[in-house]
CSV table of N, CA and C in Angstrom, one decimal:
chain,number,residue,atom,x,y,z
A,1,MET,N,-1.3,42.5,-17.3
A,1,MET,CA,-1.4,41.5,-16.0
A,1,MET,C,-0.7,41.9,-15.0
A,2,SER,N,-1.2,41.9,-13.7
A,2,SER,CA,-0.5,42.2,-12.5
A,2,SER,C,-0.1,40.9,-12.0
A,3,ALA,N,0.9,40.9,-11.5
A,3,ALA,CA,1.5,39.0,-10.7
A,3,ALA,C,1.0,39.6,-8.8
A,4,VAL,N,0.3,38.7,-8.4
A,4,VAL,CA,-0.3,38.8,-6.9
A,4,VAL,C,0.9,38.2,-6.3
A,5,ALA,N,1.3,39.2,-5.4
A,5,ALA,CA,2.9,38.8,-4.2
A,5,ALA,C,2.0,38.2,-3.0
A,6,ASN,N,3.2,37.2,-2.5
A,6,ASN,CA,2.6,36.6,-1.4
A,6,ASN,C,2.8,37.4,-0.3
A,7,PRO,N,2.2,37.1,0.6
A,7,PRO,CA,1.9,38.0,2.0
A,7,PRO,C,3.4,38.0,2.6
A,8,PRO,N,4.4,38.8,3.3
A,8,PRO,CA,5.6,39.1,4.0
A,8,PRO,C,5.5,37.9,5.0
A,9,ARG,N,6.5,37.2,5.4
A,9,ARG,CA,6.6,35.8,6.2
A,9,ARG,C,7.2,37.1,7.4
A,10,PRO,N,6.9,36.7,8.9
A,10,PRO,CA,8.0,37.2,10.1
A,10,PRO,C,9.1,36.8,9.9
A,11,GLU,N,9.9,37.4,10.5
A,11,GLU,CA,11.4,37.1,10.5
A,11,GLU,C,11.8,35.9,10.8
A,12,GLY,N,12.7,34.8,10.3
A,12,GLY,CA,13.3,33.8,10.8
A,12,GLY,C,12.0,32.6,10.0
A,13,LYS,N,10.9,33.1,9.6
A,13,LYS,CA,10.0,31.8,9.4
A,13,LYS,C,10.2,31.4,7.9
A,14,THR,N,10.2,30.3,7.4
A,14,THR,CA,10.8,29.9,6.2
A,14,THR,C,9.5,29.2,5.8
A,15,ASN,N,9.3,29.0,4.6
A,15,ASN,CA,8.0,28.5,3.6
A,15,ASN,C,8.2,27.0,3.7
A,16,LYS,N,8.4,26.3,4.7
A,16,LYS,CA,8.5,24.9,5.2
A,16,LYS,C,7.1,24.1,5.0
A,17,LYS,N,7.0,22.8,4.1
A,17,LYS,CA,6.0,22.4,4.3
A,17,LYS,C,5.7,21.4,5.5
A,18,ARG,N,4.6,21.6,6.3
A,18,ARG,CA,4.6,20.7,7.6
A,18,ARG,C,4.3,19.6,7.1
A,19,LYS,N,4.7,18.2,8.0
A,19,LYS,CA,4.4,17.3,7.9
A,19,LYS,C,3.3,16.5,8.3
A,20,ARG,N,2.5,16.1,7.5
A,20,ARG,CA,1.1,15.3,8.5
A,20,ARG,C,1.3,14.2,9.5
A,21,PRO,N,0.6,14.5,10.6
A,21,PRO,CA,1.0,13.7,11.9
A,21,PRO,C,0.5,12.1,11.3
A,22,SER,N,1.1,11.3,11.7
A,22,SER,CA,0.9,9.8,11.4
A,22,SER,C,-0.2,9.5,12.0
A,23,LYS,N,-1.1,8.3,11.4
A,23,LYS,CA,-2.4,8.0,11.4
A,23,LYS,C,-2.5,7.7,13.0
A,24,ALA,N,-1.2,6.9,13.5
A,24,ALA,CA,-0.9,6.3,15.2
A,24,ALA,C,-0.9,7.7,15.9
A,25,SER,N,-0.4,8.3,15.6
A,25,SER,CA,-0.3,9.6,16.5
A,25,SER,C,-1.8,10.8,16.7
A,26,THR,N,-2.3,10.8,15.4
A,26,THR,CA,-3.8,11.0,15.7
A,26,THR,C,-4.8,10.2,16.3
A,27,ALA,N,-4.9,8.9,16.5
A,27,ALA,CA,-5.5,8.0,17.1
A,27,ALA,C,-5.8,8.2,18.4
A,28,ALA,N,-4.4,8.3,19.1
A,28,ALA,CA,-3.9,8.4,20.1
A,28,ALA,C,-4.6,9.8,21.0
A,29,GLY,N,-4.9,10.6,20.3
A,29,GLY,CA,-5.4,12.1,20.5
A,29,GLY,C,-4.2,13.2,20.9
A,30,PRO,N,-4.7,13.9,21.2
A,30,PRO,CA,-3.9,15.1,21.6
A,30,PRO,C,-2.7,14.7,22.6
A,31,ASP,N,-1.2,15.2,22.5
A,31,ASP,CA,-0.4,14.9,23.7
A,31,ASP,C,-0.7,15.5,24.6
A,32,SER,N,-0.7,15.1,25.7
A,32,SER,CA,-1.3,15.9,27.3
A,32,SER,C,0.2,16.1,27.8
A,33,ASP,N,1.1,15.2,27.7
A,33,ASP,CA,2.8,15.2,28.5
A,33,ASP,C,3.5,15.8,27.7
A,34,GLY,N,3.2,16.4,26.6
A,34,GLY,CA,4.2,17.0,25.5
A,34,GLY,C,5.2,15.9,24.6
A,35,GLU,N,5.1,14.7,24.6
A,35,GLU,CA,6.0,14.4,23.7
A,35,GLU,C,5.1,14.7,22.1
A,36,THR,N,6.5,14.1,21.6
A,36,THR,CA,6.7,14.7,19.9
A,36,THR,C,5.7,13.4,19.4
A,37,PRO,N,5.3,13.5,18.1
A,37,PRO,CA,4.4,12.4,17.5
A,37,PRO,C,5.2,10.9,17.4
A,38,ALA,N,6.9,11.2,17.1
A,38,ALA,CA,7.9,10.5,17.3
A,38,ALA,C,7.6,9.5,17.9
A,39,GLN,N,8.0,10.1,19.2
A,39,GLN,CA,7.8,9.4,20.5
A,39,GLN,C,6.8,8.7,20.8
A,40,ALA,N,5.6,9.1,20.7
A,40,ALA,CA,4.4,8.4,20.8
A,40,ALA,C,4.2,7.4,19.9
A,41,GLU,N,4.8,7.2,18.6
A,41,GLU,CA,5.1,6.1,17.8
A,41,GLU,C,5.7,5.2,18.2
A,42,GLN,N,7.0,5.3,19.0
A,42,GLN,CA,7.8,4.5,19.5
A,42,GLN,C,7.3,3.4,20.6
A,43,GLU,N,6.5,4.2,21.2
A,43,GLU,CA,5.8,3.4,22.5
A,43,GLU,C,4.5,2.6,22.2
A,44,VAL,N,4.2,2.5,21.0
A,44,VAL,CA,3.3,1.6,20.3
A,44,VAL,C,3.7,0.4,20.2
A,45,SER,N,3.6,-0.5,20.9
A,45,SER,CA,4.2,-1.9,20.5
A,45,SER,C,3.4,-3.2,19.6
A,46,GLU,N,2.0,-3.0,19.7
A,46,GLU,CA,1.4,-3.7,18.6
A,46,GLU,C,1.9,-3.0,17.1
A,47,PRO,N,1.7,-3.8,15.8
A,47,PRO,CA,1.4,-3.1,14.7
A,47,PRO,C,0.2,-2.6,14.3
A,48,SER,N,0.0,-1.7,13.6
A,48,SER,CA,-1.5,-1.6,13.2
A,48,SER,C,-2.1,-2.6,12.2
A,49,SER,N,-3.5,-2.8,12.3
A,49,SER,CA,-3.8,-3.9,11.7
A,49,SER,C,-5.2,-3.5,11.4
A,50,SER,N,-5.5,-3.5,9.8
A,50,SER,CA,-7.3,-3.5,9.7
A,50,SER,C,-8.4,-4.4,10.4
A,51,LYS,N,-7.3,-5.6,10.5
A,51,LYS,CA,-8.6,-6.8,11.2
A,51,LYS,C,-8.6,-6.4,13.0
A,52,VAL,N,-9.8,-6.7,13.1
A,52,VAL,CA,-10.0,-6.4,14.5
A,52,VAL,C,-10.3,-8.1,15.4
A,53,LYS,N,-9.6,-8.4,16.2
A,53,LYS,CA,-9.6,-10.0,16.8
A,53,LYS,C,-10.8,-9.5,18.2
A,54,LEU,N,-11.6,-10.3,18.2
A,54,LEU,CA,-12.5,-10.3,19.5
A,54,LEU,C,-11.7,-10.8,20.7
A,55,ASP,N,-11.1,-11.4,20.5
A,55,ASP,CA,-10.5,-11.9,21.7
A,55,ASP,C,-9.1,-12.9,21.4
A,56,ASP,N,-8.3,-13.1,22.4
A,56,ASP,CA,-7.2,-13.8,21.9
A,56,ASP,C,-6.9,-15.2,21.8
A,57,ALA,N,-8.0,-16.1,21.5
A,57,ALA,CA,-8.1,-17.3,21.6
A,57,ALA,C,-7.7,-17.4,20.2
A,58,PRO,N,-7.0,-18.4,19.5
A,58,PRO,CA,-6.1,-19.0,18.2
A,58,PRO,C,-7.2,-19.1,17.2
A,59,ALA,N,-7.3,-18.7,16.2
A,59,ALA,CA,-8.2,-18.7,14.9
A,59,ALA,C,-8.6,-20.3,14.4
A,60,PRO,N,-9.5,-21.0,14.7
A,60,PRO,CA,-9.7,-22.2,14.3
A,60,PRO,C,-9.0,-22.7,12.9
A,61,ALA,N,-8.8,-23.8,12.5
A,61,ALA,CA,-8.3,-24.3,11.7
A,61,ALA,C,-8.7,-24.5,10.6
A,62,PRO,N,-9.0,-24.2,8.9
A,62,PRO,CA,-10.2,-24.7,8.5
A,62,PRO,C,-10.3,-26.3,8.2
A,63,ALA,N,-11.6,-26.5,8.1
A,63,ALA,CA,-11.9,-27.9,8.3
A,63,ALA,C,-11.3,-28.3,6.8
A,64,ALA,N,-11.1,-29.3,6.4
A,64,ALA,CA,-10.7,-30.1,5.5
A,64,ALA,C,-11.7,-30.3,4.5
A,65,TYR,N,-11.4,-29.8,3.4
A,65,TYR,CA,-12.5,-30.0,2.4
A,65,TYR,C,-12.8,-31.6,1.2
A,66,GLU,N,-13.6,-32.1,1.7
A,66,GLU,CA,-13.8,-33.0,0.7
A,66,GLU,C,-14.2,-32.9,-0.7
A,67,ARG,N,-14.0,-33.5,-1.5
A,67,ARG,CA,-14.1,-33.4,-3.1
A,67,ARG,C,-15.3,-33.7,-3.2
A,68,VAL,N,-16.5,-33.1,-3.9
A,68,VAL,CA,-17.6,-33.3,-4.4
A,68,VAL,C,-17.6,-33.8,-5.6
A,69,PRO,N,-18.7,-34.8,-6.2
A,69,PRO,CA,-18.8,-35.4,-7.5
A,69,PRO,C,-19.5,-34.5,-8.2
A,70,PHE,N,-19.5,-33.9,-9.3
A,70,PHE,CA,-20.4,-33.3,-10.3
A,70,PHE,C,-21.6,-33.9,-10.4
A,71,SER,N,-21.9,-35.2,-10.3
A,71,SER,CA,-22.8,-36.2,-9.9
A,71,SER,C,-23.8,-35.9,-9.1
A,72,THR,N,-23.8,-35.1,-8.1
A,72,THR,CA,-24.5,-35.0,-7.1
A,72,THR,C,-25.2,-33.7,-7.4
A,73,LEU,N,-24.7,-33.0,-8.7
A,73,LEU,CA,-25.7,-31.8,-8.7
A,73,LEU,C,-27.2,-32.3,-9.7
A,74,ASN,N,-27.9,-31.5,-9.8
A,74,ASN,CA,-29.2,-32.0,-10.8
A,74,ASN,C,-28.7,-31.2,-12.2
A,75,LEU,N,-27.9,-31.6,-13.1
A,75,LEU,CA,-27.6,-31.3,-14.2
A,75,LEU,C,-28.5,-32.1,-15.3
A,76,SER,N,-28.5,-31.3,-16.5
A,76,SER,CA,-29.0,-31.8,-17.8
A,76,SER,C,-28.1,-32.8,-18.1
A,77,PRO,N,-28.6,-33.7,-18.9
A,77,PRO,CA,-27.6,-35.2,-19.5
A,77,PRO,C,-26.7,-34.2,-20.5
A,78,PRO,N,-27.2,-33.5,-21.2
A,78,PRO,CA,-25.7,-33.0,-21.8
A,78,PRO,C,-24.9,-32.0,-21.3
A,79,THR,N,-25.3,-31.3,-20.5
A,79,THR,CA,-24.0,-30.8,-19.7
A,79,THR,C,-23.4,-31.7,-18.8
A,80,ASN,N,-24.0,-32.8,-17.9
A,80,ASN,CA,-23.3,-33.5,-17.5
A,80,ASN,C,-22.4,-34.4,-18.4
A,81,SER,N,-22.9,-35.1,-19.5
A,81,SER,CA,-22.0,-35.6,-20.3
A,81,SER,C,-20.6,-34.8,-20.5
A,82,ALA,N,-20.8,-33.3,-20.6
A,82,ALA,CA,-20.0,-32.5,-21.2
A,82,ALA,C,-18.6,-32.1,-20.2
A,83,ILE,N,-18.9,-32.3,-19.2
A,83,ILE,CA,-18.4,-32.2,-18.1
A,83,ILE,C,-17.4,-33.6,-18.0
A,84,GLN,N,-18.0,-34.6,-18.1
A,84,GLN,CA,-17.3,-35.7,-17.8
A,84,GLN,C,-16.4,-36.2,-19.3
A,85,ARG,N,-16.8,-35.6,-20.3
A,85,ARG,CA,-15.8,-35.7,-21.7
A,85,ARG,C,-14.7,-34.7,-21.2
A,86,MET,N,-15.1,-33.6,-20.6
A,86,MET,CA,-13.8,-32.7,-20.3
A,86,MET,C,-12.7,-33.3,-19.3
A,87,GLY,N,-13.5,-34.1,-18.5
A,87,GLY,CA,-12.3,-35.0,-17.4
A,87,GLY,C,-12.6,-34.8,-16.0
A,88,PHE,N,-13.9,-33.5,-16.2
A,88,PHE,CA,-14.0,-33.5,-14.7
A,88,PHE,C,-14.4,-34.4,-13.8
A,89,GLU,N,-14.2,-34.8,-12.9
A,89,GLU,CA,-15.0,-35.5,-11.8
A,89,GLU,C,-15.6,-35.1,-10.5
A,90,THR,N,-14.7,-34.1,-10.0
A,90,THR,CA,-15.1,-34.2,-8.5
A,90,THR,C,-15.0,-32.3,-9.1
A,91,MET,N,-15.9,-31.5,-7.9
A,91,MET,CA,-16.2,-30.2,-8.0
A,91,MET,C,-14.6,-29.6,-7.0
A,92,THR,N,-14.0,-28.2,-7.4
A,92,THR,CA,-13.4,-27.7,-6.4
A,92,THR,C,-14.3,-27.0,-5.2
A,93,GLU,N,-13.4,-26.6,-4.3
A,93,GLU,CA,-14.0,-25.8,-3.0
A,93,GLU,C,-15.2,-25.2,-3.5
A,94,VAL,N,-14.2,-24.0,-4.3
A,94,VAL,CA,-15.0,-22.7,-4.6
A,94,VAL,C,-16.5,-23.2,-6.0
A,95,GLN,N,-16.2,-24.3,-6.5
A,95,GLN,CA,-17.4,-25.2,-7.3
A,95,GLN,C,-18.2,-25.1,-6.3
A,96,ALA,N,-18.1,-26.3,-5.7
A,96,ALA,CA,-19.1,-26.6,-4.5
A,96,ALA,C,-19.7,-25.8,-3.8
A,97,ARG,N,-19.3,-24.6,-3.5
A,97,ARG,CA,-20.0,-23.4,-2.5
A,97,ARG,C,-20.9,-22.4,-3.3
A,98,THR,N,-20.8,-22.7,-4.5
A,98,THR,CA,-21.3,-21.6,-5.3
A,98,THR,C,-22.1,-22.3,-6.7
A,99,ILE,N,-22.2,-23.2,-6.9
A,99,ILE,CA,-22.8,-23.9,-8.1
A,99,ILE,C,-24.3,-24.2,-7.5
A,100,PRO,N,-24.5,-24.7,-6.5
A,100,PRO,CA,-25.5,-25.3,-5.8
A,100,PRO,C,-26.3,-23.6,-5.6
A,101,PRO,N,-26.0,-22.7,-5.1
A,101,PRO,CA,-26.9,-21.4,-4.9
A,101,PRO,C,-26.9,-20.9,-6.1
A,102,LEU,N,-26.1,-21.1,-7.2
A,102,LEU,CA,-26.5,-20.0,-8.2
A,102,LEU,C,-27.5,-21.0,-9.5
A,103,LEU,N,-27.3,-22.2,-9.1
A,103,LEU,CA,-28.5,-23.2,-9.7
A,103,LEU,C,-29.7,-23.0,-9.0
A,104,ALA,N,-29.8,-22.5,-8.1
A,104,ALA,CA,-30.6,-22.2,-7.4
A,104,ALA,C,-31.7,-20.6,-7.4
A,105,GLY,N,-30.8,-19.9,-8.4
A,105,GLY,CA,-31.5,-18.3,-8.9
A,105,GLY,C,-30.8,-17.6,-7.6
A,106,LYS,N,-30.0,-18.1,-6.7
A,106,LYS,CA,-29.1,-16.9,-5.9
A,106,LYS,C,-28.2,-16.5,-6.5
A,107,ASP,N,-27.7,-15.1,-5.9
A,107,ASP,CA,-26.6,-14.1,-5.9
A,107,ASP,C,-25.6,-14.7,-5.1
A,108,VAL,N,-24.2,-14.7,-6.0
A,108,VAL,CA,-23.0,-15.2,-5.2
A,108,VAL,C,-21.9,-14.2,-5.7
A,109,LEU,N,-21.2,-14.1,-4.7
A,109,LEU,CA,-20.0,-13.3,-4.8
A,109,LEU,C,-18.7,-13.9,-4.5
A,110,GLY,N,-18.0,-14.5,-4.8
A,110,GLY,CA,-17.0,-15.5,-4.5
A,110,GLY,C,-15.4,-14.8,-5.0
A,111,ALA,N,-14.3,-15.0,-4.6
A,111,ALA,CA,-13.5,-14.8,-4.5
A,111,ALA,C,-12.5,-16.1,-4.0
A,112,ALA,N,-11.4,-16.3,-4.9
A,112,ALA,CA,-10.4,-17.7,-5.1
A,112,ALA,C,-9.3,-17.1,-5.8
A,113,ARG,N,-8.4,-17.9,-5.7
A,113,ARG,CA,-6.9,-18.2,-6.5
A,113,ARG,C,-7.3,-18.6,-7.5
A,114,THR,N,-6.3,-18.0,-8.3
A,114,THR,CA,-6.2,-18.0,-9.9
A,114,THR,C,-6.2,-20.0,-10.4
A,115,GLY,N,-7.0,-20.4,-10.7
A,115,GLY,CA,-6.5,-22.0,-11.2
A,115,GLY,C,-7.5,-22.7,-10.2
A,116,SER,N,-8.4,-22.0,-9.3
A,116,SER,CA,-9.3,-22.8,-8.6
A,116,SER,C,-10.3,-23.0,-8.9
A,117,GLY,N,-11.0,-22.6,-10.7
A,117,GLY,CA,-12.2,-23.2,-10.8
A,117,GLY,C,-13.4,-22.3,-10.7
A,118,LYS,N,-13.2,-20.7,-10.6
A,118,LYS,CA,-14.1,-19.9,-10.6
A,118,LYS,C,-14.9,-19.8,-11.9
A,119,THR,N,-14.4,-19.8,-13.2
A,119,THR,CA,-14.8,-19.9,-14.5
A,119,THR,C,-15.6,-20.9,-14.3
A,120,MET,N,-15.2,-21.9,-14.1
A,120,MET,CA,-16.3,-23.3,-14.5
A,120,MET,C,-17.8,-23.2,-13.4
A,121,ALA,N,-17.5,-22.6,-12.2
A,121,ALA,CA,-18.4,-22.3,-11.4
A,121,ALA,C,-19.5,-21.2,-11.9
A,122,PHE,N,-18.9,-20.5,-12.8
A,122,PHE,CA,-19.7,-19.3,-13.3
A,122,PHE,C,-20.4,-19.9,-14.5
A,123,LEU,N,-19.9,-20.8,-15.3
A,123,LEU,CA,-20.4,-21.2,-16.4
A,123,LEU,C,-21.8,-22.4,-16.3
A,124,VAL,N,-21.2,-23.2,-15.5
A,124,VAL,CA,-22.3,-24.5,-15.4
A,124,VAL,C,-23.3,-24.1,-14.8
A,125,PRO,N,-24.0,-23.0,-14.0
A,125,PRO,CA,-25.2,-22.8,-14.0
A,125,PRO,C,-25.8,-21.7,-15.2
A,126,SER,N,-24.7,-21.1,-15.8
A,126,SER,CA,-25.5,-20.3,-17.0
A,126,SER,C,-25.7,-21.1,-18.0
A,127,VAL,N,-24.8,-22.2,-18.3
A,127,VAL,CA,-25.3,-23.0,-19.6
A,127,VAL,C,-26.3,-23.8,-19.2
A,128,GLU,N,-26.6,-24.1,-17.8
A,128,GLU,CA,-27.9,-24.7,-17.2
A,128,GLU,C,-29.1,-24.1,-17.4
A,129,MET,N,-28.9,-22.8,-17.3
A,129,MET,CA,-30.2,-22.0,-17.4
A,129,MET,C,-30.2,-21.8,-19.1
A,130,LEU,N,-29.5,-21.5,-19.8
A,130,LEU,CA,-29.5,-21.4,-21.1
A,130,LEU,C,-30.4,-22.8,-21.7
A,131,SER,N,-29.7,-23.8,-20.9
A,131,SER,CA,-30.3,-25.2,-21.6
A,131,SER,C,-32.2,-25.1,-21.2
A,132,THR,N,-32.1,-24.9,-19.6
A,132,THR,CA,-33.5,-24.8,-19.3
A,132,THR,C,-34.5,-23.8,-19.8
A,133,LEU,N,-34.1,-23.0,-20.8
A,133,LEU,CA,-34.7,-21.9,-21.1
A,133,LEU,C,-34.9,-22.2,-22.8
A,134,ARG,N,-34.2,-23.4,-23.2
A,134,ARG,CA,-34.5,-23.7,-24.6
A,134,ARG,C,-34.2,-22.8,-25.4
A,135,PHE,N,-32.7,-22.0,-25.0
A,135,PHE,CA,-32.2,-21.2,-25.5
A,135,PHE,C,-31.3,-21.5,-26.9
A,136,LYS,N,-31.6,-21.0,-28.4
A,136,LYS,CA,-31.2,-21.1,-29.7
A,136,LYS,C,-30.3,-20.1,-30.0
A,137,PRO,N,-29.3,-20.4,-30.9
A,137,PRO,CA,-28.6,-19.4,-31.4
A,137,PRO,C,-30.0,-18.2,-31.8
A,138,VAL,N,-30.6,-18.3,-32.9
A,138,VAL,CA,-31.6,-17.7,-33.2
A,138,VAL,C,-32.0,-16.5,-32.2
A,139,ASN,N,-32.0,-17.0,-31.0
A,139,ASN,CA,-32.5,-16.0,-29.9
A,139,ASN,C,-31.6,-15.0,-29.4
A,140,GLY,N,-30.2,-15.2,-29.8
A,140,GLY,CA,-29.5,-14.3,-29.5
A,140,GLY,C,-28.9,-13.1,-30.7
A,141,MET,N,-29.8,-13.6,-31.8
A,141,MET,CA,-29.4,-12.4,-32.8
A,141,MET,C,-30.4,-11.2,-33.0
A,142,SER,N,-30.0,-10.4,-33.2
A,142,SER,CA,-31.0,-9.3,-33.5
A,142,SER,C,-31.6,-9.3,-35.0
A,143,PRO,N,-33.0,-8.8,-35.1
A,143,PRO,CA,-33.8,-9.1,-36.1
A,143,PRO,C,-33.4,-8.4,-37.6
A,144,ASP,N,-31.9,-7.5,-37.5
A,144,ASP,CA,-31.4,-7.2,-38.7
A,144,ASP,C,-31.3,-8.2,-39.8
């Protein structure tokens, strides 16, 4: 086998990797005044952010959440009694915002902190659907 030779380099040139310009320097466009990308970066006073602010007004404080009781939901008696036996009286915010649309058959995408009640927000409508469809254990078994 023959080895492939690298083409000769002009004198004084070494095989150095060029650094890729940062996003801040490429967003500013080509430098017309001869500044280096490092100098242009130092002049940027605001840190870059992926969030876009539409105006300088402060964001409104989140409204205080009032706990809603599970009894306000139109749930079957077995589901209501199971929730009471587990000791749940009121819904967390994620539950109050997701259970009613899920019970209505809508799709919901939610994100919340660990321990906020997401699993129960998913399970209550699921159990209700299985209950309304009169789902029995035999329905979930294969014919074999």
